[in-house]
XYZ file of C-alpha atoms in Angstrom:
434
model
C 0.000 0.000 0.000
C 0.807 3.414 -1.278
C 1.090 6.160 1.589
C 1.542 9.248 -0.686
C 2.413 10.525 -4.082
C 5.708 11.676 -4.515
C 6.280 15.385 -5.323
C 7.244 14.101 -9.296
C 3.479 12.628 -9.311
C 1.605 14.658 -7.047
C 2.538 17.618 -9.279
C 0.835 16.505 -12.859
C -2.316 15.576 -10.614
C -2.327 18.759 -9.206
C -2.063 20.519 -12.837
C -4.938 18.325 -14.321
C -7.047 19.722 -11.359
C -6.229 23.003 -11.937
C -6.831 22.753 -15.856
C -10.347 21.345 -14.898
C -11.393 24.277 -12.556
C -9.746 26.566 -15.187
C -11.620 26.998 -17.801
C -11.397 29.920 -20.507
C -14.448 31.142 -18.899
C -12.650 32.164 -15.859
C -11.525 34.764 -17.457
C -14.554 36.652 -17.725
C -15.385 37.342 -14.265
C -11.485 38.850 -12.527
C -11.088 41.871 -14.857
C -14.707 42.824 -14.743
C -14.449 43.053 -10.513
C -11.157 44.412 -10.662
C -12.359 47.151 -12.869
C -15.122 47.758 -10.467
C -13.881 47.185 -7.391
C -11.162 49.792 -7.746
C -8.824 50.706 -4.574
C -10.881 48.027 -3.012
C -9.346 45.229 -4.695
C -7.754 43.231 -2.261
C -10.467 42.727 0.072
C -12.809 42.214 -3.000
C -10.135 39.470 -4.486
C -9.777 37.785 -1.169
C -13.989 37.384 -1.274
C -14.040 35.922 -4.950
C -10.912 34.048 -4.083
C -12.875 32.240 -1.193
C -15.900 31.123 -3.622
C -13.858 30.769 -7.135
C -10.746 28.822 -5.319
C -11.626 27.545 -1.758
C -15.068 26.398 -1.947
C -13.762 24.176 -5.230
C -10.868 22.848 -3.312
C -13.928 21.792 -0.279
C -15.773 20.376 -2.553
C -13.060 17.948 -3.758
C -12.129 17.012 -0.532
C -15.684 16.627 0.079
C -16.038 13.448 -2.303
C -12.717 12.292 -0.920
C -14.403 12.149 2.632
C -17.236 10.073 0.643
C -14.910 7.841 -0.289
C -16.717 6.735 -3.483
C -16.935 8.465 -6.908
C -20.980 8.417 -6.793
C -21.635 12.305 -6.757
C -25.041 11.468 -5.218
C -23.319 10.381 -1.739
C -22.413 13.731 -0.669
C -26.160 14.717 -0.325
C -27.394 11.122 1.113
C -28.037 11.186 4.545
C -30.090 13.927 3.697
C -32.518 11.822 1.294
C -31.855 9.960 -2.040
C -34.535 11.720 -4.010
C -33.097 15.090 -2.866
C -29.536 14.029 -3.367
C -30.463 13.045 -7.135
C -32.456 16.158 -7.635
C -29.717 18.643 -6.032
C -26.641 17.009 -8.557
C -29.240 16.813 -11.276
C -29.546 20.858 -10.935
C -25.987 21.195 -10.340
C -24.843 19.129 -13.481
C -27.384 21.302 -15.532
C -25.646 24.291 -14.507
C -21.932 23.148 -15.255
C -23.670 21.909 -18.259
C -26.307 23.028 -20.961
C -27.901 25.547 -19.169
C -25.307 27.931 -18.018
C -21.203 26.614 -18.468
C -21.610 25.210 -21.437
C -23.211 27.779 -23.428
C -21.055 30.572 -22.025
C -18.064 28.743 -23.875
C -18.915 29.180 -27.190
C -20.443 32.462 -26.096
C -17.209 33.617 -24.680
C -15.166 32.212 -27.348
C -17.972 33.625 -29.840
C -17.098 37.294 -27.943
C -14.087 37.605 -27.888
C -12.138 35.518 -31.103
C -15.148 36.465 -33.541
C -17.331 39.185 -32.872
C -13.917 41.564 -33.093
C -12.973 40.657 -36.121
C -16.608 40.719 -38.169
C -17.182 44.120 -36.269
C -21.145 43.945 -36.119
C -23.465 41.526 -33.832
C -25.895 40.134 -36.342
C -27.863 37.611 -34.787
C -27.217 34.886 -37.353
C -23.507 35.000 -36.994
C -23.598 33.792 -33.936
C -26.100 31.044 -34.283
C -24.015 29.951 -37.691
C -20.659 30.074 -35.398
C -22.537 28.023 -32.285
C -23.819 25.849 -34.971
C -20.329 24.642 -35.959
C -18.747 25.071 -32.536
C -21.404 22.571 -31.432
C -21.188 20.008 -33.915
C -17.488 19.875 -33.482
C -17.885 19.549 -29.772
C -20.606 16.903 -30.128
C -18.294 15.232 -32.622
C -15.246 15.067 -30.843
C -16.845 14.012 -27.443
C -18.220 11.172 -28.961
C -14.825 10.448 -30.883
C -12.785 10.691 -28.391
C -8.488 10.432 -29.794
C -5.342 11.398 -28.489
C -5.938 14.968 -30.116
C -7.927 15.686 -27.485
C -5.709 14.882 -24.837
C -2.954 16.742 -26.554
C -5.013 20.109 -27.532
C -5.767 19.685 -23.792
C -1.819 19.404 -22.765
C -0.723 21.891 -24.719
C -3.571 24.658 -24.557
C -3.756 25.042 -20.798
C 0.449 25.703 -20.385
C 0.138 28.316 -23.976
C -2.513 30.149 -22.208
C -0.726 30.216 -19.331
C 2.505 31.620 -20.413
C 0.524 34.351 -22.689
C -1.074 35.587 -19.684
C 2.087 35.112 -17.806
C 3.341 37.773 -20.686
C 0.511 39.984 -20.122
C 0.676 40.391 -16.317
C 4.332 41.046 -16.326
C 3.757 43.639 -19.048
C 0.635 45.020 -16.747
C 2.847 45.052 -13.662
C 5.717 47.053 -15.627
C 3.304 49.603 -16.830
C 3.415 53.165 -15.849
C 2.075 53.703 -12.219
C -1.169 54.127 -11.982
C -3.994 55.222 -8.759
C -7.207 52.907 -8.231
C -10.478 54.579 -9.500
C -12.930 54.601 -6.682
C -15.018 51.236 -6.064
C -18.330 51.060 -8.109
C -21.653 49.919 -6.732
C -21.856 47.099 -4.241
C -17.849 47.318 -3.909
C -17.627 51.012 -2.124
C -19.355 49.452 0.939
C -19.102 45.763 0.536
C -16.053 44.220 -1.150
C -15.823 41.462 0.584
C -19.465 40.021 0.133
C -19.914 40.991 -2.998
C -16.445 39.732 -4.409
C -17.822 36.267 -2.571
C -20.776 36.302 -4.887
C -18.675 36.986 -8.014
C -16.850 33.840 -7.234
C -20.409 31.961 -7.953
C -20.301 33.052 -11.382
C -17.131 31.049 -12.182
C -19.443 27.336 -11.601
C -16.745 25.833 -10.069
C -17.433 24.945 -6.697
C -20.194 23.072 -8.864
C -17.918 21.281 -10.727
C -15.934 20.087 -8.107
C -17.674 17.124 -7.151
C -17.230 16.277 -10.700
C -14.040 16.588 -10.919
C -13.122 15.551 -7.215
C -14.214 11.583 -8.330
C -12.340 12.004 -11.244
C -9.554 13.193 -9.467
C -9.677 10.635 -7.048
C -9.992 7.930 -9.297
C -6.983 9.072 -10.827
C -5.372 8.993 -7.475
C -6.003 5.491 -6.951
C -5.175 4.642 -9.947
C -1.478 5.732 -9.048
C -1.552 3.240 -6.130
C -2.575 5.565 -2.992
C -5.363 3.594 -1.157
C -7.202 3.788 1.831
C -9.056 6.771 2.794
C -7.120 9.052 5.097
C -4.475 8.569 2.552
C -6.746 9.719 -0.370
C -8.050 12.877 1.392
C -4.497 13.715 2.311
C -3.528 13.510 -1.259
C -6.528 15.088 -2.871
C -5.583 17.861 -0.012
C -2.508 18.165 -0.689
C -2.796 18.267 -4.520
C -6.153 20.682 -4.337
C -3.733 23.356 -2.499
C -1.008 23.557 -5.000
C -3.919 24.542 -7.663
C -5.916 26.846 -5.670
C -2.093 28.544 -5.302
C -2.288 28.756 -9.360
C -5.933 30.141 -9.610
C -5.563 32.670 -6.833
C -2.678 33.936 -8.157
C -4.194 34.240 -11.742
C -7.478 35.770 -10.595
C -5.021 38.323 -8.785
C -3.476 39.599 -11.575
C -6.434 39.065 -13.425
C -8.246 41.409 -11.011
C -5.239 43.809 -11.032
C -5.333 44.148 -14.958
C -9.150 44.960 -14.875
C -8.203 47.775 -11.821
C -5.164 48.943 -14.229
C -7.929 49.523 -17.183
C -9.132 52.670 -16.184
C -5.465 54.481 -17.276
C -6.806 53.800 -20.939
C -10.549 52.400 -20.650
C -13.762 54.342 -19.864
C -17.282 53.507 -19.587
C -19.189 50.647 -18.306
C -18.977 47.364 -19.213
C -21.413 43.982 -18.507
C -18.592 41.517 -18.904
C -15.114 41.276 -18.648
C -14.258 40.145 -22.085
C -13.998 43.690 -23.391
C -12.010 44.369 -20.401
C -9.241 41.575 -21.581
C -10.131 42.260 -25.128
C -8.574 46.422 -24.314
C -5.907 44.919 -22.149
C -4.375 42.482 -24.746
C -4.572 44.880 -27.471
C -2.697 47.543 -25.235
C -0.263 45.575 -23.971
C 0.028 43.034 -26.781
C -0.697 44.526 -29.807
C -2.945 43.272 -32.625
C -0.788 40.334 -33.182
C -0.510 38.995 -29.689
C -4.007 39.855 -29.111
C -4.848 37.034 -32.223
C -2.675 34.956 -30.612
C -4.405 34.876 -27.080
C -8.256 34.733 -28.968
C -7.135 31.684 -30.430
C -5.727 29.939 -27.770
C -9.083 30.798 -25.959
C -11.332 29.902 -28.416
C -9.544 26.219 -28.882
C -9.440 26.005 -24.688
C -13.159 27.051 -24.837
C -13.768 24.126 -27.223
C -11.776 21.727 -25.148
C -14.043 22.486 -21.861
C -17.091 22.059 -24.277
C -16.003 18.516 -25.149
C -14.958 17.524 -21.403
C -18.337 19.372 -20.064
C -20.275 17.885 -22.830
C -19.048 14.035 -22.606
C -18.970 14.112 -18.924
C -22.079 15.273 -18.083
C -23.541 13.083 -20.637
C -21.714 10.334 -18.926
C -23.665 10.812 -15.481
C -27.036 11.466 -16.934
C -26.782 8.019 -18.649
C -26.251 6.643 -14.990
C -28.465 9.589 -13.268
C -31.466 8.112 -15.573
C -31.088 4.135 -15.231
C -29.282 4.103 -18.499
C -32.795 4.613 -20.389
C -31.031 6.526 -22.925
C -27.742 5.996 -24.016
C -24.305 8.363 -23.777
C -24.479 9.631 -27.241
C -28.037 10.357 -27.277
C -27.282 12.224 -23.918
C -24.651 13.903 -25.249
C -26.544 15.040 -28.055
C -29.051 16.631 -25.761
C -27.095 18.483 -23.448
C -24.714 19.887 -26.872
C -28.675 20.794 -28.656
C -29.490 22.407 -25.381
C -25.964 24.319 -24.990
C -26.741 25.237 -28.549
C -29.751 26.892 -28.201
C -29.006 28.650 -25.024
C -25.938 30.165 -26.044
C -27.810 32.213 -28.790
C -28.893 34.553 -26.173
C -25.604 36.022 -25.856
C -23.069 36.294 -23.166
C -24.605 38.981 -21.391
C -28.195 36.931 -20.940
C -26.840 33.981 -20.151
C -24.453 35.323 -17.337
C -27.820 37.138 -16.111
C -29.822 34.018 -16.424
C -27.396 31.698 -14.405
C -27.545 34.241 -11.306
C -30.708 33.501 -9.398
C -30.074 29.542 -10.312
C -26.310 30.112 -8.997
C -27.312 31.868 -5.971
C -29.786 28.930 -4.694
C -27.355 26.321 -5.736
C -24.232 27.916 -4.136
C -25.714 27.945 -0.289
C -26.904 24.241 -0.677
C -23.304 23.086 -2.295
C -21.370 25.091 0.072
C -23.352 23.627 3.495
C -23.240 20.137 1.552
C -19.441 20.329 1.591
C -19.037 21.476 5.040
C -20.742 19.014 6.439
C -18.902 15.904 4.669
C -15.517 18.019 5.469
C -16.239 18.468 9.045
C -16.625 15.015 9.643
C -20.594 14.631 9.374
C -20.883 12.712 6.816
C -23.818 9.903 6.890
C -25.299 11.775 10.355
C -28.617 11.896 8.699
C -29.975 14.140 11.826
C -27.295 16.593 11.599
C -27.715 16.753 7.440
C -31.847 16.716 7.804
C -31.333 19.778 10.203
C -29.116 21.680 8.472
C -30.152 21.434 4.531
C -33.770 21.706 4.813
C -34.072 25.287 6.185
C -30.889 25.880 3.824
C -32.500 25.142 1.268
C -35.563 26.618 1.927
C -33.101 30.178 2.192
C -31.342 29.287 -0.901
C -34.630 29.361 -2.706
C -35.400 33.053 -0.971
C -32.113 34.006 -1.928
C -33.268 32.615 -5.600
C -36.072 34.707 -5.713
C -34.358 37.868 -4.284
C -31.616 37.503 -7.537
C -34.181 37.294 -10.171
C -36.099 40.053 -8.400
C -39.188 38.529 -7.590
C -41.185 38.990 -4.447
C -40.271 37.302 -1.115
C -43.092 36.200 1.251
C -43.235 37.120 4.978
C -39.482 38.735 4.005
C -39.950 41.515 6.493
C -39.684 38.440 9.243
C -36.752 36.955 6.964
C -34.896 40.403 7.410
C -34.241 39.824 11.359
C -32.123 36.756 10.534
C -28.633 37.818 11.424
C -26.845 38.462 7.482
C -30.247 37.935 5.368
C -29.631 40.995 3.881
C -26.022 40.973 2.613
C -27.368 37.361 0.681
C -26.007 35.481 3.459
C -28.746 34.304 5.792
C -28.337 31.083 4.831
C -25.122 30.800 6.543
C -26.963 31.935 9.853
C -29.361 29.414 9.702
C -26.996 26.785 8.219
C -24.920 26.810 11.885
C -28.212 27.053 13.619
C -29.728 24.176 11.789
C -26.042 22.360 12.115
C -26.051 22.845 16.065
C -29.616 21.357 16.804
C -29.152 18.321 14.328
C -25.695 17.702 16.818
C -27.567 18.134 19.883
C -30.535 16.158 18.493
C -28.426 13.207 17.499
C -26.567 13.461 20.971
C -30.042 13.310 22.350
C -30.699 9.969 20.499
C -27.656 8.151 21.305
């Protein structure tokens, strides 16, 4: 028996997991919140580092505490039928509702649109046409091409942003515009929320049983072994995303020497920065690379989450046919644009973020299969989560002048407040019982 991975090991796992939480759509969300956020960019960072890089690494270590690779095990004790209907919603959202789309979307924004110079709507369908059949293609024709766009993508994004930072951090001088909107009095919480917008702490329990399959497959076993490992390997690429999302952050905050205006996304934020920094040439060079990384995470997103459907739904249909769904879906969806489907995936993101977050805590903190302590905590959770659902799409809250005494419900975080509450009686209830 393996007892750990040796650093020459370790370190490859550790990039693969960082590749997966890394998609090309990360880079959407750091500039735009560093542009806004202004002179408060640190504390803001530190909040979007917490949801786009902790909560991800939890949720890994989360399935490791399971054990298994069955996604559905993490919500258990609470009830099967819930546990299947909460990583049902979850995949969707990593998949052809929101992630999905937002690839070709992004990719569509900023490799294409720049170069045709209008925004007719065809051009996008015709361009998420093709994207689409290639990813559907590909995912069920799986080569070595795949692996090796996917090998040599992630490190040539890497060092062009890598070029771009250093040029950002060697630019003139500059002073911080004052914070914008929620970040003049609330950095912090509303950096936090940003960090929902990057899907990954959804993901994670996808990628945590691949991850630890992968793991056993180098010969680790037993599971205090495996969650050291997964930990060990989960901090070395939250290191390399918080870093990234820094600079990221920093870039957007550095826009305001030569940008003005307002923008709904940060693709025309990295869009201005590459062409200042980069040039027209360089600024080609980084589109590409995004589009083809875009297309990669398509492929993964779309065969894997075909994958668990087949199992989710008693193999009734088969991979392909699932995989053809979820790519028609992702199709169709991303013809609303970037903009709507980023605005679309908020009130979904901000009932499924409270629920993932409490499920990991509890499996981290050692709860895991105390059905009392789960029932206690993720039914009023979830019954917040859908209030703070509602509140994000803007429709009205019943009784919520009685929700508004609940210590944090108004900074989006009541949840939380209940969430200990609901954790502490389950603990004393189950004490009670044995």
């Amino acid at each position: 028996m393996n007892n750990s991975l040796s650093l020459s090991k370790l370190i490859p796992v550790s990039l693969v997991l960082f590749s997966s939480f890394f998609g090309a759509g990360n880079l959407l969300f750091p500039p735009l919140f560093g542009y806004l956020a202004g002179s408060n960019l640190n504390i803001a960072t530190l909040g979007f580092c917490i949801t786009g890089v902790s909560l991800p690494i939890l949720g890994v270590l989360a399935i490791a505490m399971t054990g298994g690779t069955d996604l559905t095990e993490v919500a258990a004790p609470v009830n099967i039928a819930y546990a299947k209907i909460i990583m049902f919603l979850s995949s969707m959202a990593i998949g052809p509702l929101f992630a999905i789309p937002r690839t070709a979307a992004f990719s569509y924004e900023i490799g294409i649109k720049p170069l045709l110079g209008t925004t007719e709507a065809w051009q996008l369908a015709l361009y998420s046409a093709l994207y689409f059949a290639f990813s559907f293609y590909v995912a069920n024709n799986p080569s070595k091409v795949l692996n090796w766009l996917g090998k040599i993508l992630t490190p040539a994004l890497l060092v062009c942003l890598a070029v771009l930072f250093v040029k950002v951090l060697l630019a003139p001088s500059f002073v911080p515009g004052a914070p914008q909107d929620a970040y003049l009095n609330t950095p912090f919480l509303k950096g936090f929320q940003e960090g929902y917008n990057t899907m990954d702490l959804l993901a994670s329990f996808l990628f945590g049983a691949a991850t630890l399959t992968s793991i056993k497959t180098l010969g680790i076993e037993g599971k205090k072994n495996l969650i050291r490992t997964c930990l060990c390997a989960g901090l070395i690429a939250a290191a390399l995303l918080a870093v990234i999302y820094y600079f990221l952050g920093y870039a957007g905050a550095e826009a305001h020497r030569y940008l003005s205006g307002e923008f709904s996304n940060g693709a025309g934020i990295l869009v201005a920065t590459a062409h200042e920094y980069l040039g027209a040439g360089g600024t080609a060079i980084l589109s590409a690379i995004i589009i083809l990384a875009c297309l990669t995470t398509s492929i993964g997103l779309i065969a894997a989450i075909g994958d668990y459907f087949h199992i989710l739904f008693n193999q009734k249909l088969s991979k392909k046919t699932m995989g053809f769904l979820v790519a028609l879906l992702s199709f169709l969806l991303s013809n609303f644009g970037l903009d709507m489907i980023i605005k679309m995936a908020i009130p979904v993101l901000c009932f499924l973020y409270p629920v993932m977050i409490a499920l990991a805590l509890l499996n981290v903190f050692g709860f895991g299969g105390n059905k009392r302590v789960f029932r206690c905590t993720m039914w009023i959770v979830t019954l917040f989560a859908v209030v703070e659902g509602l509140k994000a799409a803007s429709i009205p809250v019943p009784m919520e002048s009685i929700l508004a005494s609940v210590p944090l419900y108004t900074e989006g975080f009541g949840w939380f407040t209940v969430a200990v509450i609901g954790a502490a009686v389950g603990v004393i209830w189950d004490k009670m019982k044995s």
